[in-house]
PDB file of C-alpha atoms in Angstrom:
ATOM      1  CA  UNK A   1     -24.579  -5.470  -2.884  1.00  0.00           C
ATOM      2  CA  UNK A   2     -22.890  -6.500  -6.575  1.00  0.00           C
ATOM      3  CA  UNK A   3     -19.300  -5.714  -7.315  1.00  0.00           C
ATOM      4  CA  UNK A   4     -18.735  -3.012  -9.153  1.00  0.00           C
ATOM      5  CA  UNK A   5     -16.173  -3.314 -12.013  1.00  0.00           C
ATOM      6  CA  UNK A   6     -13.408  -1.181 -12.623  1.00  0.00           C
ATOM      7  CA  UNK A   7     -11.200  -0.717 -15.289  1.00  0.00           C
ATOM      8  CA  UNK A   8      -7.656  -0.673 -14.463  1.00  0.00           C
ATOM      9  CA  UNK A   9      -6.365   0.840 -17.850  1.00  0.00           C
ATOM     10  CA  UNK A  10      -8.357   2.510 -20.684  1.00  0.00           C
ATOM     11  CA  UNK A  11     -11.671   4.407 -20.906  1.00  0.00           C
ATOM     12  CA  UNK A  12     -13.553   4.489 -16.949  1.00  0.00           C
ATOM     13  CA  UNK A  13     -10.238   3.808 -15.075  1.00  0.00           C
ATOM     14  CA  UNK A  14      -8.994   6.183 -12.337  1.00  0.00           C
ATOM     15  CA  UNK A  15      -6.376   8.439 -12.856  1.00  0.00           C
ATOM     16  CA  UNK A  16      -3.346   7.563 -10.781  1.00  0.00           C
ATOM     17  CA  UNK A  17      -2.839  10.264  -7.985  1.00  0.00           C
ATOM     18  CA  UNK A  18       1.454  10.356  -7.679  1.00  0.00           C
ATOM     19  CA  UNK A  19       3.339  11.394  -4.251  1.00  0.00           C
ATOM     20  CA  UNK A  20       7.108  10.697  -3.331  1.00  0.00           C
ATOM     21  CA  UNK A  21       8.281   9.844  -0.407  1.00  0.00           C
ATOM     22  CA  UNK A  22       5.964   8.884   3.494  1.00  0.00           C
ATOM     23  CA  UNK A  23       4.630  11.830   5.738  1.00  0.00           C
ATOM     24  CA  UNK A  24       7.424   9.807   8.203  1.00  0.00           C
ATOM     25  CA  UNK A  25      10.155  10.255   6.313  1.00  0.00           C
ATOM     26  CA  UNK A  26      12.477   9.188   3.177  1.00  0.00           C
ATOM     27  CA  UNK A  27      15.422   7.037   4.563  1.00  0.00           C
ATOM     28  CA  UNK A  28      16.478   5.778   1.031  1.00  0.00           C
ATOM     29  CA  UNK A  29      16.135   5.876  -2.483  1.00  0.00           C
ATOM     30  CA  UNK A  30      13.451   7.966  -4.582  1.00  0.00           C
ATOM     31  CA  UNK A  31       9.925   5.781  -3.518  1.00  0.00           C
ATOM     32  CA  UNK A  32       7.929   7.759  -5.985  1.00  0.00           C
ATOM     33  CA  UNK A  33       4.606   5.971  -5.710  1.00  0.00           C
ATOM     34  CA  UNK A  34       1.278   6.015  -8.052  1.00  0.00           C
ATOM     35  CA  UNK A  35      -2.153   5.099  -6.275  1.00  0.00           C
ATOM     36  CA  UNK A  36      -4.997   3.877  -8.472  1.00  0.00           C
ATOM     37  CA  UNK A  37      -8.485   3.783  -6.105  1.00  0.00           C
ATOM     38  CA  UNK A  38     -10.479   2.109  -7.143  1.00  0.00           C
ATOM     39  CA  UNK A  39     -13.530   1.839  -4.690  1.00  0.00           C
ATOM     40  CA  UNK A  40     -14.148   4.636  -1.714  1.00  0.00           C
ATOM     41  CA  UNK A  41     -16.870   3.185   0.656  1.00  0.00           C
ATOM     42  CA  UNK A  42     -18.355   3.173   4.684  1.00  0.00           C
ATOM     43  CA  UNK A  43     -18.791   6.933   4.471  1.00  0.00           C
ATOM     44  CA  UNK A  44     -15.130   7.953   3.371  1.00  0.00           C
ATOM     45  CA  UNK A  45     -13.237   4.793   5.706  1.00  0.00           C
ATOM     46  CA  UNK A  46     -12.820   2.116   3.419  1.00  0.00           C
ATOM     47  CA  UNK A  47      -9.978   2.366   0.026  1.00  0.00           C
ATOM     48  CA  UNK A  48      -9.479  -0.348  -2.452  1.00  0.00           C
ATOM     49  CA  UNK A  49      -7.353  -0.326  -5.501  1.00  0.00           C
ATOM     50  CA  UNK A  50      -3.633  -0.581  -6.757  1.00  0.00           C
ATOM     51  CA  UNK A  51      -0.470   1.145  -5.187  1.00  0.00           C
ATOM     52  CA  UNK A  52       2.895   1.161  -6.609  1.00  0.00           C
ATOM     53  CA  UNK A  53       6.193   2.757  -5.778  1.00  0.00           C
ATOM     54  CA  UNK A  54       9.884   2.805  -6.979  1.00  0.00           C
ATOM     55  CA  UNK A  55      12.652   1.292  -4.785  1.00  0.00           C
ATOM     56  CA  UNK A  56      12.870   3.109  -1.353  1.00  0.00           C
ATOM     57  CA  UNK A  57      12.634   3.042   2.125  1.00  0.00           C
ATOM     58  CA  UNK A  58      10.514   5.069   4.425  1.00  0.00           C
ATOM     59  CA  UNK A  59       9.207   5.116   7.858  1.00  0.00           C
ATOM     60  CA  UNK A  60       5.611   4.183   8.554  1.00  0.00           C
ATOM     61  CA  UNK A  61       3.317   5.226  10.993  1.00  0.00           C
ATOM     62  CA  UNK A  62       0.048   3.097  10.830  1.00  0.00           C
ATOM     63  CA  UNK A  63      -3.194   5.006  12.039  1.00  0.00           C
ATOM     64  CA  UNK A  64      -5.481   2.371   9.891  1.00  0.00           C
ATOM     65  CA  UNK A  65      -5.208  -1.157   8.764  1.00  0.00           C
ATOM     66  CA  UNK A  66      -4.350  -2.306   5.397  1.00  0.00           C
ATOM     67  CA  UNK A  67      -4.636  -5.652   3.497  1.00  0.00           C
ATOM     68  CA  UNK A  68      -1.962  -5.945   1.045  1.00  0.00           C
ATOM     69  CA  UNK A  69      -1.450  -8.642  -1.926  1.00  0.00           C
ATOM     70  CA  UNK A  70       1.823  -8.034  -4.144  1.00  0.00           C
ATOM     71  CA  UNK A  71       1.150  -8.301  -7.879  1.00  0.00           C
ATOM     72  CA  UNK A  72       4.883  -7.592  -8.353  1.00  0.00           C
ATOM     73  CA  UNK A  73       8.149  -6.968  -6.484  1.00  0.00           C
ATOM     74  CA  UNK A  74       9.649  -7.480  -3.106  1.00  0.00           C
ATOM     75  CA  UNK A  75       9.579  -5.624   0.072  1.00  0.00           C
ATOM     76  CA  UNK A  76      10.555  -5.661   3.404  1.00  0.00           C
ATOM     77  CA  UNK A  77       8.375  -4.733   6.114  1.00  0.00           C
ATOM     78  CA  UNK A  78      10.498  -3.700  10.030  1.00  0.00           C
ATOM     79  CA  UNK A  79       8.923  -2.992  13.077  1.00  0.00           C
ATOM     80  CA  UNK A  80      10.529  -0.580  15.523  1.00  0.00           C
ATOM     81  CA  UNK A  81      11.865  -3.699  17.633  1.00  0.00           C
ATOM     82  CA  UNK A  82      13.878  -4.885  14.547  1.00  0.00           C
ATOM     83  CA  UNK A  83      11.108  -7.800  13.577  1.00  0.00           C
ATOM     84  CA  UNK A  84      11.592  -7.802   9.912  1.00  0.00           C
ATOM     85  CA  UNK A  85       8.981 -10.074   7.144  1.00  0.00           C
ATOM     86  CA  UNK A  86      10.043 -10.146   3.629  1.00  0.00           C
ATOM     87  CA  UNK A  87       7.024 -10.483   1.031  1.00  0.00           C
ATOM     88  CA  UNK A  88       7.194 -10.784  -2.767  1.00  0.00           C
ATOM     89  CA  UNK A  89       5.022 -11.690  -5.607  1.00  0.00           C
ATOM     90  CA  UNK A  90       1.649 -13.451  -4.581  1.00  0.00           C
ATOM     91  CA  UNK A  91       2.356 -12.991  -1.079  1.00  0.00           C
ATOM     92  CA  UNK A  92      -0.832 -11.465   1.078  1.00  0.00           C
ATOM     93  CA  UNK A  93      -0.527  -9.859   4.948  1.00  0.00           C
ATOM     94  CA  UNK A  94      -1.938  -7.555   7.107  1.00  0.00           C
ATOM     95  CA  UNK A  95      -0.593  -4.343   8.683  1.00  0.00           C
ATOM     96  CA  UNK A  96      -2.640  -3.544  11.710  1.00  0.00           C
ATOM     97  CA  UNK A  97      -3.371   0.238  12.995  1.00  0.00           C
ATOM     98  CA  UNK A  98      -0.536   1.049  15.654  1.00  0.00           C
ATOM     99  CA  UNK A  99       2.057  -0.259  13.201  1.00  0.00           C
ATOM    100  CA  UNK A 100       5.587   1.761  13.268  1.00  0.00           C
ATOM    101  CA  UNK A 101       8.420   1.335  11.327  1.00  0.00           C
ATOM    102  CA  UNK A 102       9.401   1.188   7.709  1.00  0.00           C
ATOM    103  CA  UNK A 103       8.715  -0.152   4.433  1.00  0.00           C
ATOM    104  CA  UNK A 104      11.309  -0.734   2.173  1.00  0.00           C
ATOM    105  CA  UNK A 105      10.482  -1.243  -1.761  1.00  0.00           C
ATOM    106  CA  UNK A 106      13.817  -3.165  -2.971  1.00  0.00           C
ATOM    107  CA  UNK A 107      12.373  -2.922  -6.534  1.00  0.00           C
ATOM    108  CA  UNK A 108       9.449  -1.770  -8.040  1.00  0.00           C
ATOM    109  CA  UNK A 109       6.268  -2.787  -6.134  1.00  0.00           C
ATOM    110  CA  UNK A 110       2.685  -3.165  -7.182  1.00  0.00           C
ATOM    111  CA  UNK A 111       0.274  -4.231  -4.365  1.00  0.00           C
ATOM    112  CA  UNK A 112      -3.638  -4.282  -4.094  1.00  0.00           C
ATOM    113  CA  UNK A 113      -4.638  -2.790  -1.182  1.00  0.00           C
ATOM    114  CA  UNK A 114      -7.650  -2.517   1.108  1.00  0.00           C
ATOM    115  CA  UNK A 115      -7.540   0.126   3.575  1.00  0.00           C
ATOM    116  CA  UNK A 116     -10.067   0.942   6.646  1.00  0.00           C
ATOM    117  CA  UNK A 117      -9.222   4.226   8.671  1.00  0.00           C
ATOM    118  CA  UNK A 118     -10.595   4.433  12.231  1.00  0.00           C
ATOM    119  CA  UNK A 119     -14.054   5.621  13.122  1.00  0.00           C
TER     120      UNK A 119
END
C-alpha cells in the first residue's frame, strides 16, 4: 500500500468539521475544537489527521486508543486517580481505550492524531 497525500490547506484538503466542548463534559474554558481527517481506513476503525482546540478542560472517556503528536501548545492529561503528564510541542504518547479523566488545553493545541475504535 503507498501513502496517500493530503493537502492540509488549499485545493483537495478536508474541510475542518468544528464541535465545542467533550460528550463528558466542559469543566473550563470554551475548548472549541476543529478536526481535519485526513485518512478513514480498516472498514470505518482507523482516523488520521489534525485536531485542534482552544484552551479548556473536559472530561474524557476513552472507548478507543489514540496516538497523539503536538504540533503546538501544551496540555495536561489526569487520570481519575490524580496521575497527571504534561505534554507540549514535539511531545508524542499514547492514550489507551479504558482511559478516564480529563484533558486540559492550557493554550491553543494542534495535535496529529491516529485513532483505532474497537472491533
Amino acid at each position: 500500500m503507498h501513502p496517500i497525500p493530503m493537502p492540509l490547506a488549499g485545493p483537495g484538503a478536508p474541510a475542518p468539521e468544528e464541535g465545542q466542548g467533550a460528550a463528558g463534559g466542559l469543566l473550563a474554558g470554551e475548548y472549541r475544537t476543529r478536526t481535519w481527517n485526513h485518512y478513514t481506513g480498516e472498514n470505518g476503525r482507523l482516523f488520521c489527521g489534525i485536531w485542534e482546540s482552544t484552551p479548556g478542560k473536559v472530561v474524557i472517556d476513552y472507548t478507543e486508543w489514540e496516538f497523539c503528536h503536538l504540533i503546538t501548545g501544551r496540555i495536561v492529561l489526569t487520570a481519575e486517580d490524580g496521575s497527571a503528564w504534561p505534554f507540549g510541542p514535539g511531545d508524542a504518547f499514547m492514550i489507551p481505550a479504558g482511559f478516564r479523566g480529563t484533558w486540559e488545553s492550557l493554550d491553543t493545541v494542534r495535535k496529529h492524531y491516529v485513532i483505532l475504535t474497537p472491533g
